Each structure stands twice: as C-alpha cells, then as structure tokens.
GROMACS .gro file of C-alpha atoms in nm:
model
  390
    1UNK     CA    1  -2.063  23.613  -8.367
    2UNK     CA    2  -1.745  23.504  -8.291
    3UNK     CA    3  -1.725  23.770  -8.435
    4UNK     CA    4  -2.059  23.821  -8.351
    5UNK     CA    5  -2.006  23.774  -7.954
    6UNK     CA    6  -2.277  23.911  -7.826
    7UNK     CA    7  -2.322  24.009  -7.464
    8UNK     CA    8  -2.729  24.094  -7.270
    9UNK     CA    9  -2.694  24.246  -6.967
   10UNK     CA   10  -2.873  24.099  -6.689
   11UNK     CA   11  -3.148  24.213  -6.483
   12UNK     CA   12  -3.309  23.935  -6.311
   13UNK     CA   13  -3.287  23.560  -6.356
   14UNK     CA   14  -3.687  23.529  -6.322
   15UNK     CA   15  -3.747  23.601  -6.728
   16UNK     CA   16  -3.541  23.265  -6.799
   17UNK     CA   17  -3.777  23.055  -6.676
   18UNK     CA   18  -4.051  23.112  -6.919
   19UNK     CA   19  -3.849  22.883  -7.178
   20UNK     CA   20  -3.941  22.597  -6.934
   21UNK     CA   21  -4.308  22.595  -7.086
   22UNK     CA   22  -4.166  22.628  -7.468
   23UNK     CA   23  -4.020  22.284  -7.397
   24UNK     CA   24  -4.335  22.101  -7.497
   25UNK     CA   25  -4.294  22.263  -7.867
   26UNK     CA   26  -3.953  22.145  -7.876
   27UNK     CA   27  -4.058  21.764  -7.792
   28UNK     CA   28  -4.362  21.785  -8.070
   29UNK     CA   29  -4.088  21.735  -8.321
   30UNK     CA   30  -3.863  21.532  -8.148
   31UNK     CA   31  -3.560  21.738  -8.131
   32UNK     CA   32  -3.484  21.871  -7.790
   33UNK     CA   33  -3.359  21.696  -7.417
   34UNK     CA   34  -3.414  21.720  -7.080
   35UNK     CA   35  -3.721  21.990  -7.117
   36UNK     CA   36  -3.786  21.949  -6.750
   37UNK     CA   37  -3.478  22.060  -6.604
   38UNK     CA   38  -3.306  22.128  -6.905
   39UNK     CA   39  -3.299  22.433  -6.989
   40UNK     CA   40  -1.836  23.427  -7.627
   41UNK     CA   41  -1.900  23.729  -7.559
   42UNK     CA   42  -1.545  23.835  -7.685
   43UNK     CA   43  -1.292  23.835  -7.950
   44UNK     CA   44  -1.352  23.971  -8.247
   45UNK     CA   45  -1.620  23.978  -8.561
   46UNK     CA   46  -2.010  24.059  -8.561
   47UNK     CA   47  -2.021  24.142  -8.220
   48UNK     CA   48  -1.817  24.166  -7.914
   49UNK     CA   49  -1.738  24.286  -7.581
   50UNK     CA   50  -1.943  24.409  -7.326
   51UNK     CA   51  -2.005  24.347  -6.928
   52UNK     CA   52  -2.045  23.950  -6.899
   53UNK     CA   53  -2.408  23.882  -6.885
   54UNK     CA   54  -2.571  23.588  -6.663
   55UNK     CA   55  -2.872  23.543  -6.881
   56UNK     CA   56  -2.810  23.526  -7.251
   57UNK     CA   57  -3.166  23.529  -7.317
   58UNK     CA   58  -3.263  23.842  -7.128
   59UNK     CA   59  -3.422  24.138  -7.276
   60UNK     CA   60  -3.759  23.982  -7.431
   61UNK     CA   61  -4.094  24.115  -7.413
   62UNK     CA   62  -4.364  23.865  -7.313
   63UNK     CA   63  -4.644  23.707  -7.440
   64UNK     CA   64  -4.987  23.956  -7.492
   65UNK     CA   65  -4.737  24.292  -7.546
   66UNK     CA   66  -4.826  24.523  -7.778
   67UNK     CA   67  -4.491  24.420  -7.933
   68UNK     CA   68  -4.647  24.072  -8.013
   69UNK     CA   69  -4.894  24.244  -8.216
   70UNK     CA   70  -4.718  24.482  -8.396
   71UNK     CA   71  -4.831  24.610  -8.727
   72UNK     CA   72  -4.788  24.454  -9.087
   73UNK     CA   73  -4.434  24.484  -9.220
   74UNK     CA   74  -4.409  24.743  -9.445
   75UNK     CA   75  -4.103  24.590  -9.673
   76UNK     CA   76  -4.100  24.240  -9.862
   77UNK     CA   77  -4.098  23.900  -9.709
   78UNK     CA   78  -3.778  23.775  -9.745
   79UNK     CA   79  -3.762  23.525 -10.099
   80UNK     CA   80  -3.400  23.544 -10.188
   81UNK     CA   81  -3.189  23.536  -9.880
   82UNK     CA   82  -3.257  23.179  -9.686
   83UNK     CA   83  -2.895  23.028  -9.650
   84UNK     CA   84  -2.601  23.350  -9.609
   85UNK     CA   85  -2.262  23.349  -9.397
   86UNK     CA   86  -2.058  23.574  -9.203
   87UNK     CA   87  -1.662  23.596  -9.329
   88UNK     CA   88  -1.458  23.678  -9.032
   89UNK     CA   89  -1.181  23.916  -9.075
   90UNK     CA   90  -0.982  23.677  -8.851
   91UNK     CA   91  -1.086  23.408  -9.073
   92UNK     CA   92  -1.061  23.595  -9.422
   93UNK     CA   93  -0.894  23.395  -9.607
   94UNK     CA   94  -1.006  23.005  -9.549
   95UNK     CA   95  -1.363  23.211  -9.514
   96UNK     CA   96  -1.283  23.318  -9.914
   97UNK     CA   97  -1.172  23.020 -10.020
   98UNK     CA   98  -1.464  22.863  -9.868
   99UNK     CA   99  -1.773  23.107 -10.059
  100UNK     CA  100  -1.525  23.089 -10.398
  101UNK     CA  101  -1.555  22.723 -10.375
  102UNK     CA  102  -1.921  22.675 -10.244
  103UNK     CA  103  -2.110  22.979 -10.378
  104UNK     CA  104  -2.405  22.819 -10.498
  105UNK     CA  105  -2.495  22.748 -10.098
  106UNK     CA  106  -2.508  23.111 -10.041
  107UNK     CA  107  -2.797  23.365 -10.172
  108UNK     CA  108  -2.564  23.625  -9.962
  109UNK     CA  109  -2.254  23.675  -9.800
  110UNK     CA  110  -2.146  23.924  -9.557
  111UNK     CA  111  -1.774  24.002  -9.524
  112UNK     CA  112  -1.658  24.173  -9.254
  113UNK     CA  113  -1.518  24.443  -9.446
  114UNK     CA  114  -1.623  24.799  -9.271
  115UNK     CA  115  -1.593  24.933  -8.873
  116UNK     CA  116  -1.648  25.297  -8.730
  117UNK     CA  117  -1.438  25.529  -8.675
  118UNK     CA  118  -1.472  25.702  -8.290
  119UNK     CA  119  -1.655  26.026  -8.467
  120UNK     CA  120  -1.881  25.726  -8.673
  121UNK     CA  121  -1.737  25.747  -9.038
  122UNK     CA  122  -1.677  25.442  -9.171
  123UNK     CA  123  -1.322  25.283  -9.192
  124UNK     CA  124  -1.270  24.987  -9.436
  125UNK     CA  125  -1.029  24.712  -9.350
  126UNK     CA  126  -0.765  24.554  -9.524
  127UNK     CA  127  -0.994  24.284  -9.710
  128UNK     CA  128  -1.254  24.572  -9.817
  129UNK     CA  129  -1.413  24.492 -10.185
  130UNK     CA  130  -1.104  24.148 -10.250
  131UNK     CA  131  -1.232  24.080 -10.636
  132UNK     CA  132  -1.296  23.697 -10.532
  133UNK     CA  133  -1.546  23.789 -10.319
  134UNK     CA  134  -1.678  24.035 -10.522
  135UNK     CA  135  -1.645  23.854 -10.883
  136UNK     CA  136  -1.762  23.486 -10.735
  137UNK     CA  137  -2.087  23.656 -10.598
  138UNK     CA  138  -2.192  23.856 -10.874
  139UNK     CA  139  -2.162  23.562 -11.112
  140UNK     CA  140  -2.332  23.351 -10.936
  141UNK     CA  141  -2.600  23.580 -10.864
  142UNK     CA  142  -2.531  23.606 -10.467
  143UNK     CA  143  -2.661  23.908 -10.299
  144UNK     CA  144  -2.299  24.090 -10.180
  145UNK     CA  145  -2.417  24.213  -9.824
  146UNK     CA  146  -2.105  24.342  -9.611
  147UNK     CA  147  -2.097  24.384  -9.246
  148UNK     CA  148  -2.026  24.663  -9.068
  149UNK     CA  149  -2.000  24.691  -8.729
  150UNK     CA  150  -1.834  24.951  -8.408
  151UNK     CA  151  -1.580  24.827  -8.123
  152UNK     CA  152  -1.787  25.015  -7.847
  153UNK     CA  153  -2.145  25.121  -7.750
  154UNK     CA  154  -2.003  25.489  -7.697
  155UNK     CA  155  -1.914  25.506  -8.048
  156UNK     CA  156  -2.280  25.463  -8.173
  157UNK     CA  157  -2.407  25.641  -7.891
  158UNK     CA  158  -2.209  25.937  -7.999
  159UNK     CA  159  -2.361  25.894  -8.378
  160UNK     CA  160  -2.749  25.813  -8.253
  161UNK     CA  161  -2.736  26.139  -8.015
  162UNK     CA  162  -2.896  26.388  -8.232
  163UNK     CA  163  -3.148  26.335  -8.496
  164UNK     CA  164  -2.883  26.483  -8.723
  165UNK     CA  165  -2.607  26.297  -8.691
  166UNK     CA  166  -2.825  25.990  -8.742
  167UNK     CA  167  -2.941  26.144  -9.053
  168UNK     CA  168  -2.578  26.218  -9.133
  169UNK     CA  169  -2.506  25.874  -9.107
  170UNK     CA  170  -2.771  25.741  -9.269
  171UNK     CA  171  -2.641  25.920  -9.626
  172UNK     CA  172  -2.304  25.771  -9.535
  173UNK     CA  173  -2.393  25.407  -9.550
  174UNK     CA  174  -2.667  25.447  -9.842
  175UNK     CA  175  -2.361  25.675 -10.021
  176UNK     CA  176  -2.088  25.386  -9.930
  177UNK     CA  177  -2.363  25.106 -10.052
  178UNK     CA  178  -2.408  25.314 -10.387
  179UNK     CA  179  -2.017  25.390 -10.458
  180UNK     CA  180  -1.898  25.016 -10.431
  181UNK     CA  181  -2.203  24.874 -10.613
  182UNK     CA  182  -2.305  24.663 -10.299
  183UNK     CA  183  -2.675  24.513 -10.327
  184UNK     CA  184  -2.718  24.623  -9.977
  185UNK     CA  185  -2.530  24.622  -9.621
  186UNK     CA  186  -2.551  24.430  -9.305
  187UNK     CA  187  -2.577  24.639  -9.017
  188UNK     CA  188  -2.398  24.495  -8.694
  189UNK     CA  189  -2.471  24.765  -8.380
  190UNK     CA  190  -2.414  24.584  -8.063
  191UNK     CA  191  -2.328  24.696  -7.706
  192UNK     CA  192  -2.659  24.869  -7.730
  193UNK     CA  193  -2.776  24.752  -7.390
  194UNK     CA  194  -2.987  25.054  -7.198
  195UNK     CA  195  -3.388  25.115  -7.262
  196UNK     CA  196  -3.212  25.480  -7.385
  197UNK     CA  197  -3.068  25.334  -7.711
  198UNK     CA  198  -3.434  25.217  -7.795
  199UNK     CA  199  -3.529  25.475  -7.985
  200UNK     CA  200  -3.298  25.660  -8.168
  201UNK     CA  201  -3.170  25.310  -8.278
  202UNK     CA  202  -3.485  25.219  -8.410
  203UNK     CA  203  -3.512  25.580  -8.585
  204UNK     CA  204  -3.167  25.485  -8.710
  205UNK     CA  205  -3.260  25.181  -8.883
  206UNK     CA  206  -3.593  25.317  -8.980
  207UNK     CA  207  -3.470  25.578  -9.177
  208UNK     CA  208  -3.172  25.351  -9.282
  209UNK     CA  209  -3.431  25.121  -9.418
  210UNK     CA  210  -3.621  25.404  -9.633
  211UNK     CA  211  -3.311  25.557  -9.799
  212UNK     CA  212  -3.156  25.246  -9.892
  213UNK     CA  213  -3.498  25.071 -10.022
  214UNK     CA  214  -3.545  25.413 -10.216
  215UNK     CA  215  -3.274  25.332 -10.426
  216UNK     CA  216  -3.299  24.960 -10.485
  217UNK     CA  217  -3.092  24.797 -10.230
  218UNK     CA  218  -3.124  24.602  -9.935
  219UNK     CA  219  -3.102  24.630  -9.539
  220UNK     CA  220  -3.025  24.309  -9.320
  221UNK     CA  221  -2.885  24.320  -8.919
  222UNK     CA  222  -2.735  24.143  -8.724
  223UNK     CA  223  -2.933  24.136  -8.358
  224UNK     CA  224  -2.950  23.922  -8.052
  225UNK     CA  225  -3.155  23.637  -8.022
  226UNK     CA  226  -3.392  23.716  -7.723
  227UNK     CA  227  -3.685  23.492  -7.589
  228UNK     CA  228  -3.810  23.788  -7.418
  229UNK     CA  229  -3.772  24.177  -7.411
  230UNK     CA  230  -3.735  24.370  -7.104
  231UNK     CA  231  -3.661  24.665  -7.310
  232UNK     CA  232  -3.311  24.742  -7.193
  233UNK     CA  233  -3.201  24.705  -7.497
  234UNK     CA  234  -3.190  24.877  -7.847
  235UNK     CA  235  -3.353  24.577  -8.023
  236UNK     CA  236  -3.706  24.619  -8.079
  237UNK     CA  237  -3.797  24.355  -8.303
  238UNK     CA  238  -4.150  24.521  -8.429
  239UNK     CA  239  -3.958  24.824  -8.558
  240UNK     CA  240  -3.652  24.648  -8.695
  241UNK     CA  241  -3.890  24.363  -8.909
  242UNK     CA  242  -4.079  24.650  -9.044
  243UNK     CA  243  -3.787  24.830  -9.154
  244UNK     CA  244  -3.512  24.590  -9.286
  245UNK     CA  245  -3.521  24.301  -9.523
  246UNK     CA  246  -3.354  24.066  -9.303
  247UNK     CA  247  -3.291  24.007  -8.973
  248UNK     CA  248  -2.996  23.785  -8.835
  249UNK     CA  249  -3.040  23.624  -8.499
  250UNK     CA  250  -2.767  23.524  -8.287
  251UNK     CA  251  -2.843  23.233  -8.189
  252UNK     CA  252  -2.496  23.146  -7.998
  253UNK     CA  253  -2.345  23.263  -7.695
  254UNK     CA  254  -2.548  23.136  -7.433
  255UNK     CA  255  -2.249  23.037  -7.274
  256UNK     CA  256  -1.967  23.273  -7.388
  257UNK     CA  257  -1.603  23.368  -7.463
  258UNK     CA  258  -1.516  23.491  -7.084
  259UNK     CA  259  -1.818  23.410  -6.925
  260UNK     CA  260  -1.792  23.315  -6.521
  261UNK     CA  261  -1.875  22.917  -6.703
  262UNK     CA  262  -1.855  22.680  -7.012
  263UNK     CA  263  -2.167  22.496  -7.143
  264UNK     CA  264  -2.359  22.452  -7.455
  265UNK     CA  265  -2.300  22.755  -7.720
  266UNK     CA  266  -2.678  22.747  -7.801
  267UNK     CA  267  -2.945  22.560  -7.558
  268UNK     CA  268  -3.202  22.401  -7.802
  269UNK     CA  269  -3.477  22.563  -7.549
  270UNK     CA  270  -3.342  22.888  -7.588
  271UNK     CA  271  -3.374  22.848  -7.938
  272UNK     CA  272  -3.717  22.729  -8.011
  273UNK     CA  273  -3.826  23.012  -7.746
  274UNK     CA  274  -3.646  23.300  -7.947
  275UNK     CA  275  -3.743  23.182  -8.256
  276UNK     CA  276  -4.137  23.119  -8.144
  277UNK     CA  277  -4.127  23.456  -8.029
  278UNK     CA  278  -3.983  23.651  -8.339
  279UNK     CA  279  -4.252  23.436  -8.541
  280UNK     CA  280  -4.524  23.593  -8.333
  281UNK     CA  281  -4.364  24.023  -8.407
  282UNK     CA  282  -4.378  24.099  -8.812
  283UNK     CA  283  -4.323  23.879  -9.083
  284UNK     CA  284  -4.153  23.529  -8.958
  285UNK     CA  285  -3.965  23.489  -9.304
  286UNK     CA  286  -3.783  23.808  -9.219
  287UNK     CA  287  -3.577  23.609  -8.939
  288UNK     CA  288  -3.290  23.410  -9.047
  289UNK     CA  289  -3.147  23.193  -8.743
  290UNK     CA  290  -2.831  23.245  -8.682
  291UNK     CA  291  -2.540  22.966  -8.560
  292UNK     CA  292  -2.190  22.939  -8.435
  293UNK     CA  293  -1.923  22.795  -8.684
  294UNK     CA  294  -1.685  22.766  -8.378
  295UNK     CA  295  -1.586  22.620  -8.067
  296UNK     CA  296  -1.504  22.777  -7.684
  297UNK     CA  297  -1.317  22.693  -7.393
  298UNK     CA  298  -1.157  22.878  -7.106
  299UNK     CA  299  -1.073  23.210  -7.249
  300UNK     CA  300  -0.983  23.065  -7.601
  301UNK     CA  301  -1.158  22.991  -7.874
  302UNK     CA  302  -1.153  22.828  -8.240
  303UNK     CA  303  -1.178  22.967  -8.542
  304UNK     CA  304  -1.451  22.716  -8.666
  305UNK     CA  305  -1.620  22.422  -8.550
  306UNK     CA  306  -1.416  22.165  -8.781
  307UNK     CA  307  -1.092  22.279  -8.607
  308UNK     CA  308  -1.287  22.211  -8.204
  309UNK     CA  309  -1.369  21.841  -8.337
  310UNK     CA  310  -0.989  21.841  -8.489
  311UNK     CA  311  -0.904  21.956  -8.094
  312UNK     CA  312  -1.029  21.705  -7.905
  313UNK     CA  313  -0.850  21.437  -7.711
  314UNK     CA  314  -1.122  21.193  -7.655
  315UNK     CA  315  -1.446  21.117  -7.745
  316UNK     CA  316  -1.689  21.421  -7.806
  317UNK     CA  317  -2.007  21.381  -7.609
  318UNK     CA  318  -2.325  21.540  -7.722
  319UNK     CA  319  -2.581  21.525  -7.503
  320UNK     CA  320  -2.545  21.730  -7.113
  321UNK     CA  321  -2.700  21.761  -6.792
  322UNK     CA  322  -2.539  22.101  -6.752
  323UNK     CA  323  -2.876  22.289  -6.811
  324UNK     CA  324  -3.018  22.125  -6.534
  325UNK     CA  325  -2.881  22.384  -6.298
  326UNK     CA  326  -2.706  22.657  -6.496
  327UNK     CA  327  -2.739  22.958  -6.309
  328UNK     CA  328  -2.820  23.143  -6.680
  329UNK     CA  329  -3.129  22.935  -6.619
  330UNK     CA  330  -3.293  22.612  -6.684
  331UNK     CA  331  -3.387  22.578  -7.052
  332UNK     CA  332  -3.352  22.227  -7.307
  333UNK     CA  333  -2.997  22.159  -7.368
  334UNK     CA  334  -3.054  21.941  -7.703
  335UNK     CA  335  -2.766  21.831  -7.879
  336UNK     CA  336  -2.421  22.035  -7.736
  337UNK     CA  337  -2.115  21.889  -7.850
  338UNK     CA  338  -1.842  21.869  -7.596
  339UNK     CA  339  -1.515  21.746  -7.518
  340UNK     CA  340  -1.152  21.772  -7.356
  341UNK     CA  341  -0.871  21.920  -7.549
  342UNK     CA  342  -0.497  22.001  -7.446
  343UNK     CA  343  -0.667  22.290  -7.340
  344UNK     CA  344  -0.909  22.163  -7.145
  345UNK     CA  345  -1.292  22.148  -7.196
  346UNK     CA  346  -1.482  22.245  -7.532
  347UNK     CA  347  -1.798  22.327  -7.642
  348UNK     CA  348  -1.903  22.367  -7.984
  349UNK     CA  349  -2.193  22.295  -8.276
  350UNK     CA  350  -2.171  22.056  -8.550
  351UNK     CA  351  -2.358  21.932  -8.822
  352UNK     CA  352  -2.625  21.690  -8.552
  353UNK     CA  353  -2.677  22.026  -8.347
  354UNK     CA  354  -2.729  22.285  -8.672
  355UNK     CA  355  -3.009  22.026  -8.801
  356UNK     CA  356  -3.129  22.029  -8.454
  357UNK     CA  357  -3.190  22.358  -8.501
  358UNK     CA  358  -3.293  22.415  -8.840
  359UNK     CA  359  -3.618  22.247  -8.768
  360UNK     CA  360  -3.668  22.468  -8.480
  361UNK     CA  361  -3.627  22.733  -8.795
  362UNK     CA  362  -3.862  22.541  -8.964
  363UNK     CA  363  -4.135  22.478  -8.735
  364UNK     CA  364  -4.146  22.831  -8.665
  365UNK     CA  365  -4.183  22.952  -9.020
  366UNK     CA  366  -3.874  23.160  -9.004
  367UNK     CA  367  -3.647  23.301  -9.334
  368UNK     CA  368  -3.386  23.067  -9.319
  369UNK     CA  369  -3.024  22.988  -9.158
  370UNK     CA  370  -2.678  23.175  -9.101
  371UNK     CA  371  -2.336  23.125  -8.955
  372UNK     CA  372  -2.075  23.260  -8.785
  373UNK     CA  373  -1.808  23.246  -8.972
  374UNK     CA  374  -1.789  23.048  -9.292
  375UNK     CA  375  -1.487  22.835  -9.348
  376UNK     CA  376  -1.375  22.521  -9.177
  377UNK     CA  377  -1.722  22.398  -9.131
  378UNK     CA  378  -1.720  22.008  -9.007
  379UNK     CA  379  -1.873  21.725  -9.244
  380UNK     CA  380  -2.225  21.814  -9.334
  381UNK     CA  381  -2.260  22.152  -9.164
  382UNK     CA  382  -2.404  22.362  -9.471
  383UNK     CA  383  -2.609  22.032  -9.611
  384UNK     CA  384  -2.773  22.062  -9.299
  385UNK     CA  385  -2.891  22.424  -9.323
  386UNK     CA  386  -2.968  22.359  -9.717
  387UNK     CA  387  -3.191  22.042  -9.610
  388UNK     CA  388  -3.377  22.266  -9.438
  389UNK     CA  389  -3.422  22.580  -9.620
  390UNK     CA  390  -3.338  22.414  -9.988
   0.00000   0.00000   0.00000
C-alpha cells in the first residue's frame, strides 16, 4: 500500500507482454488507451521494502495451469465485504476521522494496528483498539478487520521455518482475534519473493484459515496483484481463495516509491489482466481490487490522492504515452493522472481513474473495491467504488 508498497522481483521482462492481448477486453467496455503500445515500493503501511523490481506484474502463472483450474473454494463467497479501507498508521488520524464520519461506505475497515516482533509475536502500535474506531464500526455493523503486517521477509521466514512455529503462530493471531473481540484479521505478509516461501506460506494461511473459521471469525490478506505467476513468490492464489474470506489485491505500484522511473501508479492493462486472471483461480467474489489513495514522485510521496491534486502547479493531465515504451513493459495506460509540483513530477489516481477501474472489477465478477489509505480522498473517490459495488 503506501503502506502497502509492494515490491515483485523480476525475472524476465518476456511475461509482461501477455497483457498486450488482454487489451481487447479492456476496449469491449470502453475504458482503457493506447492497447497497442500501451501497456512505491517504500515507505510505510501494508507493504514495503524490498529489492526494486522492473516488472510489477511478474510472478503469474499462465493460461491452461493447473492453477487456473484449481478446485472449488472451500469457504463462503464473499456477501458482506465489497467496499473496505486501509487506515495508515502514518495517516491515523485524518484516516479516523474519515471512517467516524463515512462509516456507512465501509462493510470493513482495517487499521493498521499490529506488526511482528523479530522472534514473530505480535507488537501492537500506539493506535491499537482507539474506541472510535472500534465503537463507530460496531454500531454501524462494519466488520472490524485489523492489519497486521512484518518490516522484513526474514522475520516471517524465521516464523514459517518449522511446521511448529507456524502452528505456534497460528494460535497467536486466532488467540489475539478472540481477546480483543475482532470479527477477524487482515493478514499483510509481503517480501515473500522466492518459490521457497510457497509452501509453508500457503500451510500458514491454510491452517490460519481453519482455526479462525472454527471459531466464527474471518480471514482476509492483503497480496500482490499479479497477471501471471512464475512461482517465485509465496502467493498462490488457488490455495489462498480456498482458505481466506477475502483477498485484497494491490492493484498500485506499477511504478513505485524508489523505483529507477515515475509513471502511472496502476496501468489500466495491468489491471484488467490481474483481475481476468484471479476470476479464472477460485471464487471471483473472493477478490476485492485494491487502489492507491495517494500520489508519488521522486523519492516522496503523499499521504492521499486529494493532497497530489492540492500539489500541483499546473494543469493535471490524465491520459500518457509513457506505456508505450516503459521498460516494466508495454501494457494500457488508461486514465493516469499526472502533473508538476514544487517537487517536480506526480503521479497519482483520482476519482476518473478508480471508476476506470471499478468496471474492470466489474466485468470480471470480482468481490468488490479497496484503498490504500482512507482519508483525504479527492471529490468523488468512494462514490465511485460504491457506484460500482453498491
């Protein structure tokens, strides 16, 4: 994000160029540009750090893989959790004020409220259980999801080495969960970026799954929005949709928070092809898209995507050529806004760009729509999402 910067490791650029051919679904409804040529990982919240990766779509499988026909789902489809938000801890209190004030948007809300510790315990922060969070949602009848989430790959390494200590920490979430009366928790793993992590991740979050469904409450994660899987990753979308209620894709980051470039936050090609492909493993519903609530530049960023438009110097642009020879790949650019600032360049989403891509959502059948990081959202941002997934 931004928070939940994500970073995929590259292995070769020739993947990327399967999201050329997805184009032609984009065009049916008349939402994406420049198919032909067309096509932060960073600071802070549901994600971050990691080696800076040249192909933000890396790491998914292809069509005809066993993947793509992956068993039934073995958990409900998802009927309760279509619109939800991320609340920064760097953001925490215009996030708050945000949810108090808007809560009848939200069927859940994820606060960033718990990290690991190096030995994989969980360590609350300073904002952990704040009663308007916690009074707004259960009155309203919003599912109170928080996010937890580790600084470094070694740290979960360390805790998905043996099949013990991933049992171990299994009982700690479901026990944390139980003893604050949460209706579930949002798993955010990342850094996860070797075929190793594969599979005692997805024991992890099977077992994860089990305990917590066994005593009423709810799993959802946070994962990386691939259009294709080369399996060096942790991510195996047949294995996670079976075993959690929700997933969250990332849709941002394409172009990231220290990455060797600028350009748009979230091509509309890259997009459609991640969610087409999650709609083919499990059950679609499960997959709620996620988008960026912020803005980037050189090696600074915003805290939400009303604050980038309040940034800019001149006129923001919103449409690119950019994707017609980004080395990440070519891939529909669709709507990207853009413009100068004291700082330089910026690129962010806004409330054109999130519609754009809640009827890629849409068309694909998916769950619904998330964001990274509530508060300071520009004019129409969440009417956008609720158009879409009312």
């Amino acid at each position: 994000m931004r928070g939940a910067m994500y970073v995929i490791q590259k292995t070769t650029l020739r993947n990327s160029f399967q999201a050329v051919g997805r184009c032609a679904a984009v065009l049916l409804f008349a939402i994406a540009s420049g198919c032909g040529g067309a096509g932060p990982a960073g600071a802070g919240g549901v994600g971050s750090g990691g080696a800076p990766a040249a192909d933000p779509g890396a790491n998914p499988s292809l069509p005809g893989t066993a993947e793509a026909n992956s068993a039934p789902t073995t958990t409900g489809a998802n009927t309760d959790h279509h619109r939800c938000g991320w609340i920064g801890a760097d953001h925490f209190e215009e996030g708050t004020a945000t949810f108090v004030a808007n809560p009848d948007f939200f069927q859940a809300i994820h606060p960033k409220w718990f990290t690991l510790n190096s030995d994989g315990t969980p360590r609350a922060n300073q904002f952990v259980d704040d009663a308007r969070i916690v009074d707004t949602a259960h009155a309203h009848h919003v599912l109170l999801m928080p996010l937890i989430d580790a600084d470094t790959g070694d740290i979960l390494r360390n805790m998905l080495s043996s099949p013990d200590r991933i049992a171990a920490h299994v009982q700690l979430l479901t026990a944390l969960v139980m003893q604050h009366g949460y209706d579930g928790i949002e798993i955010d793993y990342e850094h996860l970026w070797t075929a190793a992590d594969r599979a005692p991740f997805s024991a992890f979050v099977t077992q994860l799954g089990a305990a917590l469904h066994q005593e009423g409450k709810k799993l959802s994660l946070a994962i990386p929005a691939m259009d294709h899987d080369d399996g060096q990753n942790a991510y195996d979308y047949a294995v996670l949709n079976r075993a959690a209620d929700v997933l969250h894709l990332m849709g941002y980051d394409f172009h990231y928070l220290g990455g060797d470039h600028l350009g748009p936050l979230a091509p509309i090609g890259w997009i459609d092809a991640t969610a087409a492909r999650a709609a083919t493993i499990g059950d679609p519903s499960k997959y709620v898209l996620g988008v960026a609530n912020y803005g980037i530049g050189s090696g600074w960023y915003t805290l939400s995507a009303g604050d980038a438009a309040a940034r800019c110097t001149g006129p923001i642009e919103t449409t690119t050529d950019h994707m017609l020879t980004c080395p990440y790949g070519p891939r529909a650019a669709g709507r990207s806004p853009h413009c100068q600032t004291a700082q330089g360049a910026e690129w962010s989403e806004d409330a054109g760009s999130v519609a754009e891509k809640a009827q890629v959502a849409v068309a694909h059948g998916l769950g619904g729509m998330t964001y990274w990081t509530v508060g300071g959202e520009p004019a129409g941002f969440r009417e956008a999402i609720k158009a879409a997934f009312p």
